[in-house]
Structure formats: structure tokens, C-alpha cells
Coordinates of C-alpha atoms in Angstrom, one line a residue:
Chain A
X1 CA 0.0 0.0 0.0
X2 CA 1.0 3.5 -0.8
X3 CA 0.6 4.9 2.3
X4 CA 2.2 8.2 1.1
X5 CA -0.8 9.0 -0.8
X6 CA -3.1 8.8 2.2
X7 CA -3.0 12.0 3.8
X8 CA -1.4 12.0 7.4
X9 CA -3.1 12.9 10.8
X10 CA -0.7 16.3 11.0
X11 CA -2.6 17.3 7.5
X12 CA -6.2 17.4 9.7
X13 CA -6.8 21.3 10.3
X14 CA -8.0 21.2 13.6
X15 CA -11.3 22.6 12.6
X16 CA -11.6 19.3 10.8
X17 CA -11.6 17.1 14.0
X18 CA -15.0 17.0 14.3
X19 CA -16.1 16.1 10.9
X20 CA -13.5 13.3 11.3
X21 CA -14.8 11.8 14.4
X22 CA -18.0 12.5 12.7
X23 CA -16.9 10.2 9.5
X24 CA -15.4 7.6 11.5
X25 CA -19.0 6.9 13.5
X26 CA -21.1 6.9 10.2
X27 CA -18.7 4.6 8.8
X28 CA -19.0 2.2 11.6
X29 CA -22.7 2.6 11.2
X30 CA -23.0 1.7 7.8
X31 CA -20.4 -1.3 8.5
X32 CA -23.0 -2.4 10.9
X33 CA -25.6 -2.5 9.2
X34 CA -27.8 0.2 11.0
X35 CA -30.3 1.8 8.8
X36 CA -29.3 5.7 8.0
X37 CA -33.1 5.8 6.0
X38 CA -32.3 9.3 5.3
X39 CA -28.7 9.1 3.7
X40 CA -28.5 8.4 0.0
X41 CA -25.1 7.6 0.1
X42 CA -25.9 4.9 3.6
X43 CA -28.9 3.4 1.5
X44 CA -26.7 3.0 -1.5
X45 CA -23.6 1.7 0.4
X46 CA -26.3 -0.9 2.7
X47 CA -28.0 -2.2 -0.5
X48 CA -24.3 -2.8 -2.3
X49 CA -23.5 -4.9 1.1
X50 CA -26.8 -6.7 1.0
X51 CA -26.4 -7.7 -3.0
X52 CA -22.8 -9.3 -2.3
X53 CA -24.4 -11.3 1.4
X54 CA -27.1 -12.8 -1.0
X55 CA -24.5 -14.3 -3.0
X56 CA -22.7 -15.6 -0.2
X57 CA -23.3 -19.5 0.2
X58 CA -22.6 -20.4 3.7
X59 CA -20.8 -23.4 4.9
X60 CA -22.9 -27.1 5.4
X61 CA -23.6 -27.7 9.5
X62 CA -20.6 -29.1 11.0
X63 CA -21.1 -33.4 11.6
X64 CA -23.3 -33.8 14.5
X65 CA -20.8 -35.2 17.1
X66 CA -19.5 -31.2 17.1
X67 CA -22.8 -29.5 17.4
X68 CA -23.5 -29.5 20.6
X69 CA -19.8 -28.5 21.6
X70 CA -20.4 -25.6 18.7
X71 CA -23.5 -24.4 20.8
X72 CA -21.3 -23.8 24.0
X73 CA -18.8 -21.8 21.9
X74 CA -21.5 -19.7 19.6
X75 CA -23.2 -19.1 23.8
X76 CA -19.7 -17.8 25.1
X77 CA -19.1 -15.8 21.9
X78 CA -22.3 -14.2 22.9
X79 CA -22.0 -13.8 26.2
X80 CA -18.6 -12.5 25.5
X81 CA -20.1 -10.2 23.2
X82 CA -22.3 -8.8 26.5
X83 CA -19.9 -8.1 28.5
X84 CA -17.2 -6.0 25.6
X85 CA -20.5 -4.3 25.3
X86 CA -21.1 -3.3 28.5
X87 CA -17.4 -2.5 29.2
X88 CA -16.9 -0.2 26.1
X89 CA -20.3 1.7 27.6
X90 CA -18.3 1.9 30.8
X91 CA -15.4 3.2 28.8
X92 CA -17.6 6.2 26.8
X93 CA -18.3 7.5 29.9
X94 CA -14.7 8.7 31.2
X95 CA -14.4 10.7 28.7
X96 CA -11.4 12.1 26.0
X97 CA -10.3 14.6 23.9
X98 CA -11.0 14.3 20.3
X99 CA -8.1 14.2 19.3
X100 CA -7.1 11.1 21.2
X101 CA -10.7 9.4 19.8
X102 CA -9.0 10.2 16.3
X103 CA -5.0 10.3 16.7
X104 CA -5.0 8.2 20.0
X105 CA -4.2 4.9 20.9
X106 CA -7.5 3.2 22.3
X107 CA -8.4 -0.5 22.9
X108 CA -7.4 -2.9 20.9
X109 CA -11.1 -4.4 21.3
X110 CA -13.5 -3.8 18.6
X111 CA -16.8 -3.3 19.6
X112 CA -19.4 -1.4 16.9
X113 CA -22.8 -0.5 19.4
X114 CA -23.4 2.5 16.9
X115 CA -26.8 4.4 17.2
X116 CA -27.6 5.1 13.7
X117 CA -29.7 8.6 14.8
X118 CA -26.9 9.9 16.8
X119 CA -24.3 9.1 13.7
X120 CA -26.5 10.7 11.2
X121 CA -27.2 13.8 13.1
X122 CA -23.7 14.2 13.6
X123 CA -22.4 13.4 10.0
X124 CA -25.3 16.0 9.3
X125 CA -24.5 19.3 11.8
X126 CA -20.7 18.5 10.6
X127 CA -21.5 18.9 7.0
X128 CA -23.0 22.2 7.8
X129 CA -21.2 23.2 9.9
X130 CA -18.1 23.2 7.1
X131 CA -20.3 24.6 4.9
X132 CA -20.8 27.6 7.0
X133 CA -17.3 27.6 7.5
X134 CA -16.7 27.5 4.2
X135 CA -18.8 30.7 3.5
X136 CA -17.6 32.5 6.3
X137 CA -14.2 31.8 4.9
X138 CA -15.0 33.3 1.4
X139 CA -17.2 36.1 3.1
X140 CA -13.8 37.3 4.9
X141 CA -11.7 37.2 1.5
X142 CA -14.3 39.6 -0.1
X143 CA -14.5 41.8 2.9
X144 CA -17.8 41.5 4.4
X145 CA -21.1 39.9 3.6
X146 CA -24.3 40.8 2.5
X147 CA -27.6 40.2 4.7
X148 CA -29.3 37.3 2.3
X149 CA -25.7 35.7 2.9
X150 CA -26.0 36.6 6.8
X151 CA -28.9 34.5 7.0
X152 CA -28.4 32.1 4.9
X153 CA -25.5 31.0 7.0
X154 CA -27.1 31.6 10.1
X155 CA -29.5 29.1 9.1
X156 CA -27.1 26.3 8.3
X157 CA -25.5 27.2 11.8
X158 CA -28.8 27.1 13.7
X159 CA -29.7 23.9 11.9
X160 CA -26.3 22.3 13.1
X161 CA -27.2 23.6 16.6
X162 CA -30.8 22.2 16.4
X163 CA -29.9 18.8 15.0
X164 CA -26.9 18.6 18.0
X165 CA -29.3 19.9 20.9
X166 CA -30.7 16.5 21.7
X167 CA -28.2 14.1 21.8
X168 CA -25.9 13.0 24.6
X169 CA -23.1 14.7 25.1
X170 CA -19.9 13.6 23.2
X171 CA -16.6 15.1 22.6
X172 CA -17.4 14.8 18.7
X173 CA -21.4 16.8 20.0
X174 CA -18.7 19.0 22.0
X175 CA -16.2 19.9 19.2
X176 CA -19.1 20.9 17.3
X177 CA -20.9 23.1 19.4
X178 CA -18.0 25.2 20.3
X179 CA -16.6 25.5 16.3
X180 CA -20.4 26.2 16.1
X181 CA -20.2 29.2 18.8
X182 CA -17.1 30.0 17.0
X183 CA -17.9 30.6 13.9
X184 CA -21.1 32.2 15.1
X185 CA -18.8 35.0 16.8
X186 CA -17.0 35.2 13.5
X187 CA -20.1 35.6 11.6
X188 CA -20.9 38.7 13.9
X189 CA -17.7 40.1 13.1
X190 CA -18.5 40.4 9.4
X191 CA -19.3 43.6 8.2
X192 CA -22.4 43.9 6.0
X193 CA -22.2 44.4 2.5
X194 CA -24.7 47.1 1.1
X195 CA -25.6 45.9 -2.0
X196 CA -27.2 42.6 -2.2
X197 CA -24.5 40.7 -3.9
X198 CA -22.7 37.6 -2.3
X199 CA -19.0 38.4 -0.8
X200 CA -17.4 36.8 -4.1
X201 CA -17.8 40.2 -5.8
X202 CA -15.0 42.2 -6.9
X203 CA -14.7 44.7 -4.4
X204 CA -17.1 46.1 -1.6
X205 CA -17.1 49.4 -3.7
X206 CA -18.8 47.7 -6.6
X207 CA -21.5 46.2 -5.1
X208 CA -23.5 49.0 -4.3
X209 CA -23.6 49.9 -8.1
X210 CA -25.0 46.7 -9.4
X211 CA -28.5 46.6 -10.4
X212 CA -28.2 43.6 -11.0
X213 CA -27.5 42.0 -7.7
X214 CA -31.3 41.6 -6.5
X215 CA -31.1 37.8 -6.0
X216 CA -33.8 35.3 -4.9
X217 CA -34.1 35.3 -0.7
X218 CA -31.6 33.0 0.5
X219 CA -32.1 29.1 1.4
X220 CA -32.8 29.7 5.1
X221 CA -35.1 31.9 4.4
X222 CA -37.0 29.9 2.1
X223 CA -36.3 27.1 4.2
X224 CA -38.4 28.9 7.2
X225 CA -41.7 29.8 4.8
X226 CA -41.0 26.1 4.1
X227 CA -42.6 22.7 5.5
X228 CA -39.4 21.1 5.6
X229 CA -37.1 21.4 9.0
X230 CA -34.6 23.8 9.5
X231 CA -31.6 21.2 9.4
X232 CA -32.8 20.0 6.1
X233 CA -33.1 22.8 4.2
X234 CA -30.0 24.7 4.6
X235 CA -28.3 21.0 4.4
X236 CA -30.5 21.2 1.1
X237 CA -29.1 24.6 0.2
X238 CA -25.4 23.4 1.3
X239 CA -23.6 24.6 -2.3
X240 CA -25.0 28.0 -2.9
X241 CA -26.1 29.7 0.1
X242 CA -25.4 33.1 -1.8
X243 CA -27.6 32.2 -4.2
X244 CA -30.4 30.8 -3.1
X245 CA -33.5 28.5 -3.4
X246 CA -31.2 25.4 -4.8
X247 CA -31.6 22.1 -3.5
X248 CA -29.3 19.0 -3.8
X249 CA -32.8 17.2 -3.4
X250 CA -31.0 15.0 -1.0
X251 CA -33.3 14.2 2.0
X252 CA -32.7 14.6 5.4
X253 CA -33.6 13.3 8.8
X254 CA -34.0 16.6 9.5
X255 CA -34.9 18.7 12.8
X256 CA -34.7 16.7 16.1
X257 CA -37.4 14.1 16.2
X258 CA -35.8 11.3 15.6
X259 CA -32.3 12.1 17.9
X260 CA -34.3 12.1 21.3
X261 CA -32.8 8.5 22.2
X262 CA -31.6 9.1 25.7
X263 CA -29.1 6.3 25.6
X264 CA -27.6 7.0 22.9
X265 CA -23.9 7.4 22.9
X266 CA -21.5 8.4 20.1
X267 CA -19.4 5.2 20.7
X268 CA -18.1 3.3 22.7
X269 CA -14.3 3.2 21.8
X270 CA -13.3 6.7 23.8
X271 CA -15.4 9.3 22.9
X272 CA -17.3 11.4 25.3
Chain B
X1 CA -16.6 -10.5 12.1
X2 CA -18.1 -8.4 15.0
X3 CA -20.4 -11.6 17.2
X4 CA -17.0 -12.9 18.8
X5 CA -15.1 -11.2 21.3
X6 CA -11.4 -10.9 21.5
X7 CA -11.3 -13.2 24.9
X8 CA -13.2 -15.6 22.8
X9 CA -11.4 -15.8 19.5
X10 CA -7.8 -15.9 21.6
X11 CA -9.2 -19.5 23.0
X12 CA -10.2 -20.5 20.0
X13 CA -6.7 -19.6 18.7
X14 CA -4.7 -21.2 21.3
X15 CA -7.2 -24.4 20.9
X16 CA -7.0 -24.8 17.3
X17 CA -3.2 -24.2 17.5
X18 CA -3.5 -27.4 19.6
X19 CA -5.3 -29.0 17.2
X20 CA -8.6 -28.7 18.1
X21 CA -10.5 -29.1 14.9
X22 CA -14.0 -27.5 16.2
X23 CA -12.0 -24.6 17.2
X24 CA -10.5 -24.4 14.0
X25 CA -14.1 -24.8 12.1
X26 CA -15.6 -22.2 14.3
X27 CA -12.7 -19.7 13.6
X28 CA -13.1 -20.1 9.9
X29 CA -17.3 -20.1 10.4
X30 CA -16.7 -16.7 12.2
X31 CA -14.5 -15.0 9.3
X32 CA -16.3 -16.6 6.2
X33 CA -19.4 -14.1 5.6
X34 CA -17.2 -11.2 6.5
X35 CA -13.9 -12.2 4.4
X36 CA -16.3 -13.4 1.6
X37 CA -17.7 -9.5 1.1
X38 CA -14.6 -8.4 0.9
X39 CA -13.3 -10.2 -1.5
X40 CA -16.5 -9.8 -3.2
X41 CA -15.9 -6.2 -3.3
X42 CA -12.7 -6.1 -4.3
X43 CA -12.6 -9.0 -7.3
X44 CA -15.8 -8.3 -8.8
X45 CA -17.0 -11.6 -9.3
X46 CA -18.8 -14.7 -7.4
X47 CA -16.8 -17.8 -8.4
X48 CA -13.1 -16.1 -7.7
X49 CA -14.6 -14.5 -4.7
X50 CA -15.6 -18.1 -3.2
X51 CA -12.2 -19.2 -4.6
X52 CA -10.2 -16.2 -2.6
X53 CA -12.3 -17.0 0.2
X54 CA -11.3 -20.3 0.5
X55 CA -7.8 -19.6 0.1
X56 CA -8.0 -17.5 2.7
X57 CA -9.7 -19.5 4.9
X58 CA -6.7 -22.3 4.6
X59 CA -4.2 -19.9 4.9
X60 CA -5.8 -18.4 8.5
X61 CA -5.9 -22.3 9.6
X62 CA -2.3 -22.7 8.4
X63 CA -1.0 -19.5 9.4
X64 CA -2.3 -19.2 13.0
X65 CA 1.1 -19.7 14.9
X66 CA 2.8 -16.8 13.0
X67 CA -0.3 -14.7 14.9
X68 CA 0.9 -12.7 18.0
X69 CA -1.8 -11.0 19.3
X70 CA 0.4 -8.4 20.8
X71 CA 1.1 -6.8 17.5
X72 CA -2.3 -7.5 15.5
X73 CA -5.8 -8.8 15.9
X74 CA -6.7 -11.5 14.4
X75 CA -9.1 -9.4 12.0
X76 CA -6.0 -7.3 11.2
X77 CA -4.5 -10.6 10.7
X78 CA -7.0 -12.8 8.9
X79 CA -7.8 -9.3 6.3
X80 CA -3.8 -8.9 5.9
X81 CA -4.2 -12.6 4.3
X82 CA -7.2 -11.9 2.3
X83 CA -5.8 -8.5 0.9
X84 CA -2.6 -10.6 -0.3
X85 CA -5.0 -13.1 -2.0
X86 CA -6.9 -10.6 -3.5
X87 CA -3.6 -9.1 -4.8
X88 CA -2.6 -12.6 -6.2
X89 CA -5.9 -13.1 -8.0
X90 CA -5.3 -9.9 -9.8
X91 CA -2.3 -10.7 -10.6
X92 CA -3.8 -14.1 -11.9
X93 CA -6.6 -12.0 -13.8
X94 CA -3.6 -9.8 -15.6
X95 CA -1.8 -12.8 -17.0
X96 CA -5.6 -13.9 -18.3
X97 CA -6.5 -10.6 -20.1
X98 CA -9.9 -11.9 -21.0
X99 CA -11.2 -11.9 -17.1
X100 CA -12.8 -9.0 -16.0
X101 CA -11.1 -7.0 -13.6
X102 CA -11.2 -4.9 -10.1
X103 CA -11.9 -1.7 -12.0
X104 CA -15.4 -3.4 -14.1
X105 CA -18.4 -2.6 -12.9
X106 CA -20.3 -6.2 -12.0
X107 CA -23.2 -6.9 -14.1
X108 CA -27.0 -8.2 -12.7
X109 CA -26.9 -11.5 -11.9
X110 CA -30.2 -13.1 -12.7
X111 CA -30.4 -16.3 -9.9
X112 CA -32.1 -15.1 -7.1
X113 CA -35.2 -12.9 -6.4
X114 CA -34.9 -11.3 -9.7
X115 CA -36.6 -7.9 -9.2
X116 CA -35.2 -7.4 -6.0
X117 CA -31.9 -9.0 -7.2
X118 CA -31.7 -6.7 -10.2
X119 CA -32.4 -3.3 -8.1
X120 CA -30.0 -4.5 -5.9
X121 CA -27.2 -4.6 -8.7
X122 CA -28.0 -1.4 -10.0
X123 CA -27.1 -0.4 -6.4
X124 CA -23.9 -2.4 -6.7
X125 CA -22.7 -0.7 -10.0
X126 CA -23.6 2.8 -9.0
X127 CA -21.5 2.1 -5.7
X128 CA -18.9 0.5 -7.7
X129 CA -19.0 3.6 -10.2
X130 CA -19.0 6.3 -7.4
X131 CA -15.4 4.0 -5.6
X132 CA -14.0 3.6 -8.9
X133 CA -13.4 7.9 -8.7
X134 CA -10.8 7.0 -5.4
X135 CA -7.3 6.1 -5.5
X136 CA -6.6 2.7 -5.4
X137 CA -5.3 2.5 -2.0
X138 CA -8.2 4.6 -0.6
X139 CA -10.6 2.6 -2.1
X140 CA -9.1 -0.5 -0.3
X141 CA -9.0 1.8 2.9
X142 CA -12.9 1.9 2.2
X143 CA -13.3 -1.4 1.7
X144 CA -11.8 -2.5 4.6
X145 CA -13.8 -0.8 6.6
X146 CA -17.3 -1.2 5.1
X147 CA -17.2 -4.6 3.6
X148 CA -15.1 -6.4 5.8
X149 CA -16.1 -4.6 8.9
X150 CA -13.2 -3.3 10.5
X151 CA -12.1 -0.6 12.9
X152 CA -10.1 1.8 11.8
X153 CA -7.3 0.6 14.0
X154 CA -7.6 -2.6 12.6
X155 CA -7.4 -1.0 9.1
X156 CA -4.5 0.7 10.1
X157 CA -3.2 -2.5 10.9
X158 CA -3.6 -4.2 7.9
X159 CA -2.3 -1.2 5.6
X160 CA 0.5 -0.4 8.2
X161 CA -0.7 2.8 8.5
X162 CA -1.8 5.0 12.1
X163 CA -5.5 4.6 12.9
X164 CA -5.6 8.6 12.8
X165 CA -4.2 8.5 9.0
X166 CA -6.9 6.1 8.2
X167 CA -9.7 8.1 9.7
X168 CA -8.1 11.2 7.9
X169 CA -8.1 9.0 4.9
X170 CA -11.7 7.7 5.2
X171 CA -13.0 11.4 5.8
X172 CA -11.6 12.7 2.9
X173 CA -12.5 9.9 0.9
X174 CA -16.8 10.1 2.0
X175 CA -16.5 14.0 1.6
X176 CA -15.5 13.4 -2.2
X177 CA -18.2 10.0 -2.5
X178 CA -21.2 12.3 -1.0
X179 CA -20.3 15.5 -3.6
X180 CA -20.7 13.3 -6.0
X181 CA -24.0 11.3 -4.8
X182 CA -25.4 14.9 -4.1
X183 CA -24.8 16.0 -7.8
X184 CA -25.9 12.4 -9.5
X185 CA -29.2 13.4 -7.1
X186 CA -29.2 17.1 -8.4
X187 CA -29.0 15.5 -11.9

């Protein structure tokens, strides 16, 4: 393998921590088999997994003599099974950094107790959460930002908020909600752009002379006159919140409903 | 490979290692399904999947004393095997230019459940479309991880690389698969 192709852990910006630990839990979600109904990209993945199990011809039973010997192990796998279970619980709840749940060294025992809500609300408020970063970024290069862009990225902020609010805490939940505060300070910060163009344009000066710039309202804002939740419209409007009233058409779980398991962890192997 | 815990497969190693042929059988039982997609995934095709599969399967029975568990798991160890299967198959495929390879997409098979069947391998070849875009070695990083199941530290240990670079890796790697799902749905 060519590992120096694969990027290497000093290359994650730390602002890209969370969309890491993120990754890693809706990978081990997917692995798992727990259904992420609302992710395209899940389904498709789950449905490649099941066409290559149906093709899969197990072996014949082992000759009788063994069976019963068989049973005892396949009953001490599972109570095995139980007990890493209960341990790697145990072990979510003493809590690390996340960058030791990403660049540490945790046990060597693999245990996969994913909850597929908590994995897809997080993959979710990570996406947006770059995305907003993303256009604050740009918003900073131009020199300010204009109001529909303001709200547009308020609303993929508040979305991220809303989709984190109900689940336990986590030190991937954590990570977000303070790049989250951060980025809202930042977003404060911005001066506002008079004209209504999007902070790509040439130069503050020329904005306020374009006609031209009177743009549909922004994502959020359709999102809010909208029947659809706040998380999945401005994940809907992720590309272009400058422009407005796009949509990847991707679905969402969207808004909080389905992330008010109270057990729910992140995972078990160090985060929290 | 995720029913068995480690306490459990270690006495199953140190039993078959004895000799213990139910050991043995339920080691290679508890691998099978998992080593089976993998191969799957990565050779393209049923019959030299079963084929790899078996290969691999004979090699973890034969190979078990060169496992120390103090520098791998055994999934790091039994996917290490199948990976350098999978590379030999390849290699068998190149010297028979008429096989298909890694890189074709699979085509419907008609046995089972046909409707069902035949939406499922339209599944299969959009998946296998949207991996095809990855390196090589990130695709097999993928792989790893969703077909056969393993950690990311167990990846790591089966590509020799840190568990952080492979959760680096795999991050990167879903950002660029779900851009491109997103557009084929904006499509």
C-alpha cells in the first residue's frame, strides 16, 4: 500500500476534527448494518452490502458429534459479546479529547454499538457546519457579507445547533458546538455588505452599483416559509447559500425528532 | 466479524493451534461471511470470490502460529491474508486478459429474487462507479472498513498505516463519495 498518498493525521486542520470523528461513526454505522433511512449515500452503500451477502453461500452444518460443543462456543461468543458491550459503555463514559478518539491509541477491542440517529445527526451538523465555515471563509476574503448571505448561513448554523441539541453529550457533540459558537462570533464580526450581492464580488465598492444584484431570498429563508425542518433545508441549500433556493434534493432526517434517544452514545471506543 | 469477542477468538486460537478441529471450524465459520464481502468487493465476481475466500480460509488455519496478538488482531491478521489473496488473483486475472477486472463494474446476476436481485445490482454498479473515482489505496482503505467490517485501528493494521491516517483518509475519501452522490441526485 501506498501509504504516502493517504493523507497523514498532522494534515487534519483542527477545525476538521469533528467532521473526522464524525466520519469515523457513520462509517462504523454503515459497517454495521444500522439503517441511515435518510442518507442516500448509507442506503446506496447498505443495498451494495446486501447484493454481495445474498450471493454468499454459507458453509454445510458441522457433523453432529461437534454441534453440541459448537452451541457452548457460539453461547460464550455471545455472552462475550455482553460483557465488551457493557465494558466499552463503561469506557464512553470517562471521557477524551477528540483528538485522542482520532489520533490516539484506544483498545485494541473492537466493539461497533453504533446508534444510527446519533451518527446521522452528527455526520449531518458536521457537514453544515463546514459549509458555514466554508462561506464565512469566502465572506472574509471579499471583505464583508451581505444580509441574504447573513442569513443564509445563520441558518445552516442554527440547523447544526438544532440537529446537535438533543443528543448525549460527546466530545465529537462538544467539538461541534463550540466551532459552532465560534464561527457564530465570527459571523458577527462580518461587516455587511450594502448591495445585495454575495462576498465573491469584486470589491465592496462595486456592489452597491449593481442593479443587477437583486437575488432570490436566501435558502434559510425559504427554508423557514417552508414545510421542511430547518436542518434540512439549509443541508439542502449546502452549495450555494449566496444564491439561493437550490436544493441537492438529497433528504434529510432533519430537525430533532428522531435524535431524542436518551441512551444514545456516540461510541463506545473513547469518545465522550 | 463483529459476534466474537477478543477473549473468545484468543481461545479459539490457542485451541485450534492445539489442534482442536471444532476450534479451527468455528474460527473459519466466524471470518467466512465477513472475508467473503470483501473479497466480493474487491474482485468483482462470485466464483473467484468463493475461490479467494477459501484460500484465505486455509491460509488463517495454516498460518495461526505466525499470529501474535500483541502486534495485530486476528481481523487485522486474517484481512492482511485476504488482501494478499486478492492481490494474487489480480495478478492471476492480468496474466488472463480476458477476465474481467477490479476496475469493471459487476453486471446483474439473474439467480435469485430477480426484481429485487436486479435493483440490488443497479445499487452495486452505482457504488462501484462512485469508488472507482478513489485512489486505489483509498478505495481498499474503504473497503476495509465497510465490507469487511473493520475498525479503523484494525485497518490501520492491515495497511501499516496509524488509525488517525486512516480516519483522515476515510473522511476525505466520503466527503469526495457524498459530492458526488449529491450531484448524481441534483441531476
Amino acid at each position: 500500500m501506498n501509504v504516502d498518498a493517504l493523507p497523514g493525521p498532522g494534515e487534519a486542520a483542527p477545525d476538521e476534527l469533528a467532521e473526522i470523528a464524525a466520519a469515523d461513526l457513520w462509517l462504523d454505522t454503515v459497517a454495521a448494518r444500522a439503517p441511515l433511512p435518510h442518507d442516500s449515500l448509507a442506503t446506496a452503500l447498505a443495498g451494495w452490502l446486501d447484493h454481495i451477502d445474498a450471493e454468499y453461500v454459507p458453509l454445510p452444518s458441522p457433523p453432529r458429534r461437534a454441534r453440541s460443543h459448537r452451541t457452548k462456543v457460539v453461547a460464550l461468543a455471545a455472552a462475550g459479546a455482553l460483557l465488551v458491550t457493557g465494558v466499552g459503555t463503561a469506557a464512553a463514559e470517562t471521557g477524551t479529547p477528540l483528538n485522542r478518539l482520532i489520533f490516539g491509541d484506544p483498545s485494541p477491542v473492537h466493539t461497533k454499538p453504533v446508534n444510527p440517529d446519533v451518527a446521522a445527526a452528527l455526520w449531518q451538523a458536521a457537514t453544515l457546519t463546514r459549509k458555514a465555515h466554508q462561506s464565512i471563509d469566502a465572506a472574509t476574503l471579499a471583505g464583508g457579507i451581505s444580509a441574504a448571505a447573513r442569513e443564509a448561513v445563520t441558518g445552516q448554523l442554527s440547523a447544526a445547533g438544532v440537529l446537535l441539541a438533543p443528543l448525549p453529550d460527546g466530545a465529537t457533540r462538544s467539538a461541534l458546538l463550540a466551532q459552532i459558537a465560534a464561527l457564530r462570533a465570527s459571523l458577527a464580526g462580518l461587516p455587511a455588505l450594502t448591495a445585495r450581492l454575495g462576498p465573491a464580488a469584486p470589491s465592496p465598492s462595486s456592489d452597491t452599483r449593481t442593479p443587477s444584484a437583486t437575488r432570490p431570498s436566501s435558502s434559510a429563508s425559504s427554508a423557514a416559509s417552508g414545510g421542511s425542518s430547518p436542518a434540512s433545508s439549509a443541508i439542502d441549500s449546502h452549495d450555494e447559500p449566496y444564491i439561493g433556493g437550490s436544493s441537492s434534493g438529497e433528504p434529510s432526517s432533519g430537525g430533532s425528532s428522531s435524535h431524542d434517544s436518551g441512551d444514545a452514545s456516540e461510541r463506545s471506543s473513547g469518545d465522550n | 466479524m463483529s459476534e466474537m469477542d477478543e477473549g473468545t477468538r484468543r481461545e479459539l486460537i490457542a485451541r485450534a493451534r492445539r489442534g482442536d478441529g471444532v476450534a479451527a471450524d468455528a474460527l473459519v465459520r466466524a471470518y467466512r461471511p465477513s472475508v467473503y464481502r470483501y473479497c466480493r468487493a474487491r474482485v468483482g465476481d462470485h466464483e473467484t470470490a468463493e475461490d479467494v475466500t477459501q484460500e484465505v480460509c486455509m491460509a488463517l488455519i495454516t498460518g495461526l502460529a505466525r499470529h501474535r496478538d500483541e502486534e495485530h488482531s486476528l481481523s487485522a491478521f486474517v484481512f492482511g491474508i485476504a488482501a494478499r489473496q486478492v492481490a494474487l488473483a489480480h495478478r492471476r486475472r492480468y496474466a488472463r486478459p480476458e477476465d474481467p477486472t477490479e476496475q469493471v463494474p459487476e453486471r446483474a446476476d439473474s439467480t435469485p429474487g430477480p426484481e429485487e436481485h436486479a435493483e440490488q445490482a443497479d445499487t452495486s454498479v452505482y457504488v462501484l462507479e462512485l469508488l472507482s473515482t478513489l485512489p486505489p489505496d483509498t478505495r481498499h482503505l474503504l473497503m476495509l472498513r465497510i465490507a469487511a467490517g473493520l475498525s479503523a485501528e484494525e485497518t490501520g493494521q492491515v495497511l501499516g498505516m496509524t488509525a488517525g491516517a486512516v480516519r483522515v483518509a476515510q473522511h476525505r475519501a466520503l466527503r469526495q463519495l457524498r459530492s458526488l452522490a449529491e450531484a448524481e441526485v441534483r441531476r
